[in-house]
mmCIF file with all atom_site columns, C-alpha atoms and ligand atoms in Angstrom:
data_model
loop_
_atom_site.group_PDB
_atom_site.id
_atom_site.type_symbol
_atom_site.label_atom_id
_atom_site.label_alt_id
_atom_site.label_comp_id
_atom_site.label_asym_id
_atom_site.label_entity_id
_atom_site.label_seq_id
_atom_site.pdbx_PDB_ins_code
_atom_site.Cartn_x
_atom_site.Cartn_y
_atom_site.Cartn_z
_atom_site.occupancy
_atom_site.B_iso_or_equiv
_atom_site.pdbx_formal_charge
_atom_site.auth_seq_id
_atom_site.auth_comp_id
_atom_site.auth_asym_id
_atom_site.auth_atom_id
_atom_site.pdbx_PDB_model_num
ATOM   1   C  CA  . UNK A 1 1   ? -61.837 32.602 131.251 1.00 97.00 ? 1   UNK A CA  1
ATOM   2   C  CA  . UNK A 1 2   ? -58.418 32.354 129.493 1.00 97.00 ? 2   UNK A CA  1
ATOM   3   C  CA  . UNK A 1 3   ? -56.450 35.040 128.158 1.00 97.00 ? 3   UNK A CA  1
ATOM   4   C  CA  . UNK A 1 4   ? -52.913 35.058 126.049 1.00 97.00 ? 4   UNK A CA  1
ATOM   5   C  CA  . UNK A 1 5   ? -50.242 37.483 126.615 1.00 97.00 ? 5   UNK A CA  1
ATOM   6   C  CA  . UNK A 1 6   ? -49.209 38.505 123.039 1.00 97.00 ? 6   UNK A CA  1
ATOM   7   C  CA  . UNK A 1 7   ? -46.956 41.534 123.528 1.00 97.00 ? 7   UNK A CA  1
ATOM   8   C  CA  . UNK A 1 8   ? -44.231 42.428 125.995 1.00 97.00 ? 8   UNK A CA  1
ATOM   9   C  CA  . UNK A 1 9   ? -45.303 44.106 129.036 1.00 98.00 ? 9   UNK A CA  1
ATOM   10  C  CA  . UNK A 1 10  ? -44.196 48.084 129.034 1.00 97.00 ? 10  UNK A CA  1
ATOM   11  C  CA  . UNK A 1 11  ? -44.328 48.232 132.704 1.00 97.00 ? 11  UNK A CA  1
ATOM   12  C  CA  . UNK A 1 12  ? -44.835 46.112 136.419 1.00 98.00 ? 12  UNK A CA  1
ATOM   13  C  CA  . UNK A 1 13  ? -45.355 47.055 139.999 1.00 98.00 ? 13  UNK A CA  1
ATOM   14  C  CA  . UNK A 1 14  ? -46.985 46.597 143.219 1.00 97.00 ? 14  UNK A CA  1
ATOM   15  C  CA  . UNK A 1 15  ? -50.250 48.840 143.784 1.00 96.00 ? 15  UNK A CA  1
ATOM   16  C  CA  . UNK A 1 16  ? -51.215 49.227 147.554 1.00 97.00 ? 16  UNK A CA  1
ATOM   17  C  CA  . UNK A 1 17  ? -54.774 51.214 147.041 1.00 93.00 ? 17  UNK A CA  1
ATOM   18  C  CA  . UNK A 1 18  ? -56.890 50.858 148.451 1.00 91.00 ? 18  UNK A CA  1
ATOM   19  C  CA  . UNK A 1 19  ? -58.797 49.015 145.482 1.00 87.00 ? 19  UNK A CA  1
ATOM   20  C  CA  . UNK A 1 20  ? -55.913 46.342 145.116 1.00 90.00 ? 20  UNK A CA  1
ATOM   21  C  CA  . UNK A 1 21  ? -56.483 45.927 148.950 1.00 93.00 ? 21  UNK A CA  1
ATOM   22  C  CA  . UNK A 1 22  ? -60.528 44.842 148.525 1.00 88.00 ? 22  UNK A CA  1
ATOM   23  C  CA  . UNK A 1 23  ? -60.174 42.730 145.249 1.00 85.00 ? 23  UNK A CA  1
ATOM   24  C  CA  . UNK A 1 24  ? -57.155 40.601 146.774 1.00 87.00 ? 24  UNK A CA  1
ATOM   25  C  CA  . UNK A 1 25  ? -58.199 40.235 150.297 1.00 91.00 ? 25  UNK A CA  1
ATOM   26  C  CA  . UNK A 1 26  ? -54.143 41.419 150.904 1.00 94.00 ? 26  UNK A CA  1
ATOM   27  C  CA  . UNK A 1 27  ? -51.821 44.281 151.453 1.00 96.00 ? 27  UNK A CA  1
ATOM   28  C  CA  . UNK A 1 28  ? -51.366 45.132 147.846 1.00 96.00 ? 28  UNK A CA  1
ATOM   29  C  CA  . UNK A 1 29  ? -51.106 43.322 144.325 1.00 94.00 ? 29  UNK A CA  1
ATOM   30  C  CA  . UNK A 1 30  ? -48.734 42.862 141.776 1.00 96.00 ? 30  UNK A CA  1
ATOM   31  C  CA  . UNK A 1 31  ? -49.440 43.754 138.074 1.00 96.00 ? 31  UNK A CA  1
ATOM   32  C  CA  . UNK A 1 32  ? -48.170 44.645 134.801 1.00 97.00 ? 32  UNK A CA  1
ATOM   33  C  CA  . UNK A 1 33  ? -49.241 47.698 132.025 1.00 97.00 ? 33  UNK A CA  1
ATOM   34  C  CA  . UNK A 1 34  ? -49.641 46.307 128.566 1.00 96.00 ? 34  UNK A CA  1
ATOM   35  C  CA  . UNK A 1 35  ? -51.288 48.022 125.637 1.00 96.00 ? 35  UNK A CA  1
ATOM   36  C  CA  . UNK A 1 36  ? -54.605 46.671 124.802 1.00 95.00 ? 36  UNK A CA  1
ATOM   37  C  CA  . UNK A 1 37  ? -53.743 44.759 121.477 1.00 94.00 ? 37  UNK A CA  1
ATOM   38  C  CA  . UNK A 1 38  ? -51.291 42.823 123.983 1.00 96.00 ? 38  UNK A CA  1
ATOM   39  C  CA  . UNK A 1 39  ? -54.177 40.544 125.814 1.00 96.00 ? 39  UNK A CA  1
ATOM   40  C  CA  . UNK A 1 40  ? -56.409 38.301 123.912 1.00 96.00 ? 40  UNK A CA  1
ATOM   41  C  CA  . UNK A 1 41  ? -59.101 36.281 125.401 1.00 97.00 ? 41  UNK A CA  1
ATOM   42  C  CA  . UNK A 1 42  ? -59.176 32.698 124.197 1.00 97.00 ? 42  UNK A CA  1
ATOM   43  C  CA  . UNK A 1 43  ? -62.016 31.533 125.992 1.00 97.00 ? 43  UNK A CA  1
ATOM   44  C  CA  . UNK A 1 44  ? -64.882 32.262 128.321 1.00 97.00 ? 44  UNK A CA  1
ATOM   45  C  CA  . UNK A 1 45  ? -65.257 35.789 127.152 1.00 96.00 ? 45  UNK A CA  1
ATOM   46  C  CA  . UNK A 1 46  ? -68.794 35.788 127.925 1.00 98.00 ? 46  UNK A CA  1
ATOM   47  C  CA  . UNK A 1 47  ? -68.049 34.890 131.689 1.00 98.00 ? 47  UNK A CA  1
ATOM   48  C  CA  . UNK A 1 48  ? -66.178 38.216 132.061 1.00 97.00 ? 48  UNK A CA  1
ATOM   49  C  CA  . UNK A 1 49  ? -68.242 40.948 134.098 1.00 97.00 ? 49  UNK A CA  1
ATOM   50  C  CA  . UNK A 1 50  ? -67.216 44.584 134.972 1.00 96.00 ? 50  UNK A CA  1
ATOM   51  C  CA  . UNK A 1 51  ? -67.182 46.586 137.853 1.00 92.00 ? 51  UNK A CA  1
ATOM   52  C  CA  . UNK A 1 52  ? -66.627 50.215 137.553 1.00 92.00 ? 52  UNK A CA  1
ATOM   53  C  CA  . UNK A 1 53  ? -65.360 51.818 140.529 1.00 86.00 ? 53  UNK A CA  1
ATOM   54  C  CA  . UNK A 1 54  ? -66.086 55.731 141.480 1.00 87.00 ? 54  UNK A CA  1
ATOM   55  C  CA  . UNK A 1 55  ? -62.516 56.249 140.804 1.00 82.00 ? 55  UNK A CA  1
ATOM   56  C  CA  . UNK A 1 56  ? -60.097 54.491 138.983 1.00 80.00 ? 56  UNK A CA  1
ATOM   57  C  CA  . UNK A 1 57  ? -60.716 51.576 136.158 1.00 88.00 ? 57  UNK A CA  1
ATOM   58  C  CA  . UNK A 1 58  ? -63.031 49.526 134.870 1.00 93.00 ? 58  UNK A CA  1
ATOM   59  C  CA  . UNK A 1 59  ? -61.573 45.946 136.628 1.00 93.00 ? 59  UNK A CA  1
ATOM   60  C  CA  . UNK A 1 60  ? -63.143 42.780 134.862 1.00 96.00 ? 60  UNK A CA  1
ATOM   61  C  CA  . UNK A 1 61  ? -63.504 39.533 136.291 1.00 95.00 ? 61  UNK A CA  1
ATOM   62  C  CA  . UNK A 1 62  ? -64.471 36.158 135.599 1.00 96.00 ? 62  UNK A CA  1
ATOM   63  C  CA  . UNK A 1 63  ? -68.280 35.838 136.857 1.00 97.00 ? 63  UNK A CA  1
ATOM   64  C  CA  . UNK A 1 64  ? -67.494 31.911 137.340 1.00 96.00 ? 64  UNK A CA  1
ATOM   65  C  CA  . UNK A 1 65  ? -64.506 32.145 139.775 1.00 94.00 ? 65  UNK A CA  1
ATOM   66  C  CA  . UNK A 1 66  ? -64.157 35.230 140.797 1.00 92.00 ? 66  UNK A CA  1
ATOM   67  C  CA  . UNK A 1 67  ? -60.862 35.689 139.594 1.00 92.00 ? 67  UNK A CA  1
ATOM   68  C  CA  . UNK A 1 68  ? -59.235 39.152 138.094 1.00 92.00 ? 68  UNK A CA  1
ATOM   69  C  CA  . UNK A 1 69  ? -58.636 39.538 134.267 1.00 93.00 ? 69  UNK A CA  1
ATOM   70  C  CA  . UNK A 1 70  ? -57.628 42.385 133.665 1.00 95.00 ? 70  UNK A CA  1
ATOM   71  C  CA  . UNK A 1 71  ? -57.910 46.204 134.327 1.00 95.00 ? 71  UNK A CA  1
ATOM   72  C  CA  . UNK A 1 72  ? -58.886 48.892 132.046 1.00 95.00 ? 72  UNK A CA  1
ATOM   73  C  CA  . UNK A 1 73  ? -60.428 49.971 128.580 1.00 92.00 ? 73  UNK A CA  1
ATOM   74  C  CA  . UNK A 1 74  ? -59.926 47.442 125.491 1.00 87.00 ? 74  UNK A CA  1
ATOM   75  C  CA  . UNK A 1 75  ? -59.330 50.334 123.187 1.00 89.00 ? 75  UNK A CA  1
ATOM   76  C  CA  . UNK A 1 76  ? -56.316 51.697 121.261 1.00 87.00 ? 76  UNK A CA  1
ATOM   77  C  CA  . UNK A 1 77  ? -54.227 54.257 123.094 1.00 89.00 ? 77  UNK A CA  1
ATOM   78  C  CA  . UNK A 1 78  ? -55.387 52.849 126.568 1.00 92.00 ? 78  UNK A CA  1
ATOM   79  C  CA  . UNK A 1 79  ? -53.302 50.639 129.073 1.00 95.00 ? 79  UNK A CA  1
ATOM   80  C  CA  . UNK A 1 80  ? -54.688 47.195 130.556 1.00 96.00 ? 80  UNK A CA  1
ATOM   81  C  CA  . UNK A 1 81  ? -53.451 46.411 133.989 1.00 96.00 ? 81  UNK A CA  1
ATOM   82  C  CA  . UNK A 1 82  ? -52.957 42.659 134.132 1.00 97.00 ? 82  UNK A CA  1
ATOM   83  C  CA  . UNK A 1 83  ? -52.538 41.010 137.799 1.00 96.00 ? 83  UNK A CA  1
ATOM   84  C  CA  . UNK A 1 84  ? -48.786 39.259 136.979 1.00 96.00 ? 84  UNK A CA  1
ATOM   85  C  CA  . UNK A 1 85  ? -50.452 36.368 139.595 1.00 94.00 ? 85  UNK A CA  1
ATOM   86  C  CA  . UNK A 1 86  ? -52.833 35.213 136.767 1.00 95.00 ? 86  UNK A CA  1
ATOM   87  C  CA  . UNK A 1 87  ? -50.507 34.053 134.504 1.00 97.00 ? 87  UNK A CA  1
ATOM   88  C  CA  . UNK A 1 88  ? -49.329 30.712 133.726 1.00 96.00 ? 88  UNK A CA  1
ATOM   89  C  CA  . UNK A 1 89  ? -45.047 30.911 133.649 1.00 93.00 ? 89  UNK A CA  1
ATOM   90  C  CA  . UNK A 1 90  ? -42.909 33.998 134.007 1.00 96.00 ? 90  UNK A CA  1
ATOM   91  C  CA  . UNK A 1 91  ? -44.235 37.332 132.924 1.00 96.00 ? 91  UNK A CA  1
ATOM   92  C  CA  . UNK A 1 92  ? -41.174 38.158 131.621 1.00 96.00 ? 92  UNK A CA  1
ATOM   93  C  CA  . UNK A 1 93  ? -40.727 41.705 133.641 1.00 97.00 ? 93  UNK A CA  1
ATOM   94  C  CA  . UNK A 1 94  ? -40.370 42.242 137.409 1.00 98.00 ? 94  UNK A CA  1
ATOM   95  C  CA  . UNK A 1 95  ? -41.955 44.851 139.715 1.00 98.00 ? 95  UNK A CA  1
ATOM   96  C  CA  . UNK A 1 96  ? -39.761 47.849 139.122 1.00 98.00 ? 96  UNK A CA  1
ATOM   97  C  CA  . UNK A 1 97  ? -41.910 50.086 141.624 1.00 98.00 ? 97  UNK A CA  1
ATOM   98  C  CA  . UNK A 1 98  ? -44.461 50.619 144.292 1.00 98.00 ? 98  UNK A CA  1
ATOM   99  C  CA  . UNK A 1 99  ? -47.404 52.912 144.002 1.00 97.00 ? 99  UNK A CA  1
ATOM   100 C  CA  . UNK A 1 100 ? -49.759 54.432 146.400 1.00 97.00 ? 100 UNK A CA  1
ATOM   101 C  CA  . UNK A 1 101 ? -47.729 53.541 149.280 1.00 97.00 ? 101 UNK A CA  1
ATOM   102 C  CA  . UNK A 1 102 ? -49.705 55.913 151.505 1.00 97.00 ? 102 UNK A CA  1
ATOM   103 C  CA  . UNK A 1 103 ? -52.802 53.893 151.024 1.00 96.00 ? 103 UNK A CA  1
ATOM   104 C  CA  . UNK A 1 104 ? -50.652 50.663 152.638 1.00 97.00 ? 104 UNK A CA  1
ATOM   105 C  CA  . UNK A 1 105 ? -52.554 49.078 155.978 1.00 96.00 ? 105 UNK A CA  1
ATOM   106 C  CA  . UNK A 1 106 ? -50.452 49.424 158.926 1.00 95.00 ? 106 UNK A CA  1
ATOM   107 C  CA  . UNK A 1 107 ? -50.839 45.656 159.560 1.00 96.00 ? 107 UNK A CA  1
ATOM   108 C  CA  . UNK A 1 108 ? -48.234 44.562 156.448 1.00 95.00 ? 108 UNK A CA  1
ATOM   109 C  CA  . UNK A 1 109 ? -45.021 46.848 156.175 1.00 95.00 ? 109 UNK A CA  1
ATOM   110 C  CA  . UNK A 1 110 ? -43.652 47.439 153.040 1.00 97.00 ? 110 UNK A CA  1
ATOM   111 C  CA  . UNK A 1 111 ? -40.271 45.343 152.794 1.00 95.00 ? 111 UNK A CA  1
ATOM   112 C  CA  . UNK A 1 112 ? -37.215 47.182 152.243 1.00 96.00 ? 112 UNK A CA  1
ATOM   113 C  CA  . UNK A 1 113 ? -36.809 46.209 148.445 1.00 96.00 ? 113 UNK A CA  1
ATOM   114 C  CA  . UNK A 1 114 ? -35.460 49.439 147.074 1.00 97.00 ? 114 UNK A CA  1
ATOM   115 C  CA  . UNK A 1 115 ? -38.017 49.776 144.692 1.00 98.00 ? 115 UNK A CA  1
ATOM   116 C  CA  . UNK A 1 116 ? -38.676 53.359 144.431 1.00 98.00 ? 116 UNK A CA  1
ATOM   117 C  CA  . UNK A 1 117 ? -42.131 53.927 145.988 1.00 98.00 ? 117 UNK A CA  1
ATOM   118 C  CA  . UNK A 1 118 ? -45.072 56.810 145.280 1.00 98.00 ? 118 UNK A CA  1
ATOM   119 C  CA  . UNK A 1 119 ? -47.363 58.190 147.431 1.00 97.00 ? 119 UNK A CA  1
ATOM   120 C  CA  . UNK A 1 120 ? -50.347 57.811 145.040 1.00 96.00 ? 120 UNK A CA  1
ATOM   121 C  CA  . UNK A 1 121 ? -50.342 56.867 141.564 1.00 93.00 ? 121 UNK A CA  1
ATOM   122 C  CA  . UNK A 1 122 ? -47.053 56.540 139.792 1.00 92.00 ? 122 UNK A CA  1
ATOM   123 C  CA  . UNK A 1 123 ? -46.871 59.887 137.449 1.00 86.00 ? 123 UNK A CA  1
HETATM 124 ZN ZN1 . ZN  B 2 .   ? -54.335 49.460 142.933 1.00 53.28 ? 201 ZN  B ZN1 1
#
């Protein structure tokens, strides 16, 4: 699967749920919020499969490697979550904030970044 980024992102940060923590094999994951016009697959969109959690998004994946694509409804008015670790070059935005800290496994503190953190979901 390959995807373009055509719009800026509107949002990035690190997401320690417990989710992130599954899919990545690691203490939390980095992504970005982009509206859904913003991501265009450019090949292998039949590889992509979906698995829809109990809570949370729809996260789709490419059935050949295993590897994220994106998070989220492909509809207007929604918000993709794309994993900034995907991309090819600089996403153009940093994380600017960590969410569901109190989800983080005691095994990997959170660094001391100054990033303004949220218990769950960022409101
Ligand atoms: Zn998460």
């Amino acid at each position: 699967v390959r995807f373009e980024i055509r719009k800026p992102f509107l949002a990035a940060g690190y997401c320690h749920c417990l989710h992130c923590q599954r899919r990545s094999g690691s203490a939390w994951g980095a992504g970005g919020r982009l509206e859904p016009d913003g991501l265009v697959v450019t090949a292998g969109e039949e590889l992509i499969r979906t698995w829809v959690p109990e809570s949370g998004r729809p996260k789709h994946f490419c059935s050949n490697c295993g590897g994220h694509v994106f998070a989220g409804d492909r509809e207007p008015g929604a918000v993709l979550g794309v994993r900034l670790g995907t991309l090819e070059g600089d996403p153009g935005i940093r994380p600017e904030y960590r969410q569901w800290v109190d989800s983080s496994p005691a095994w990997m503190p959170i660094p001391d970044d100054g990033l303004p953190r949220y218990p769950e979901g960022r409101p």
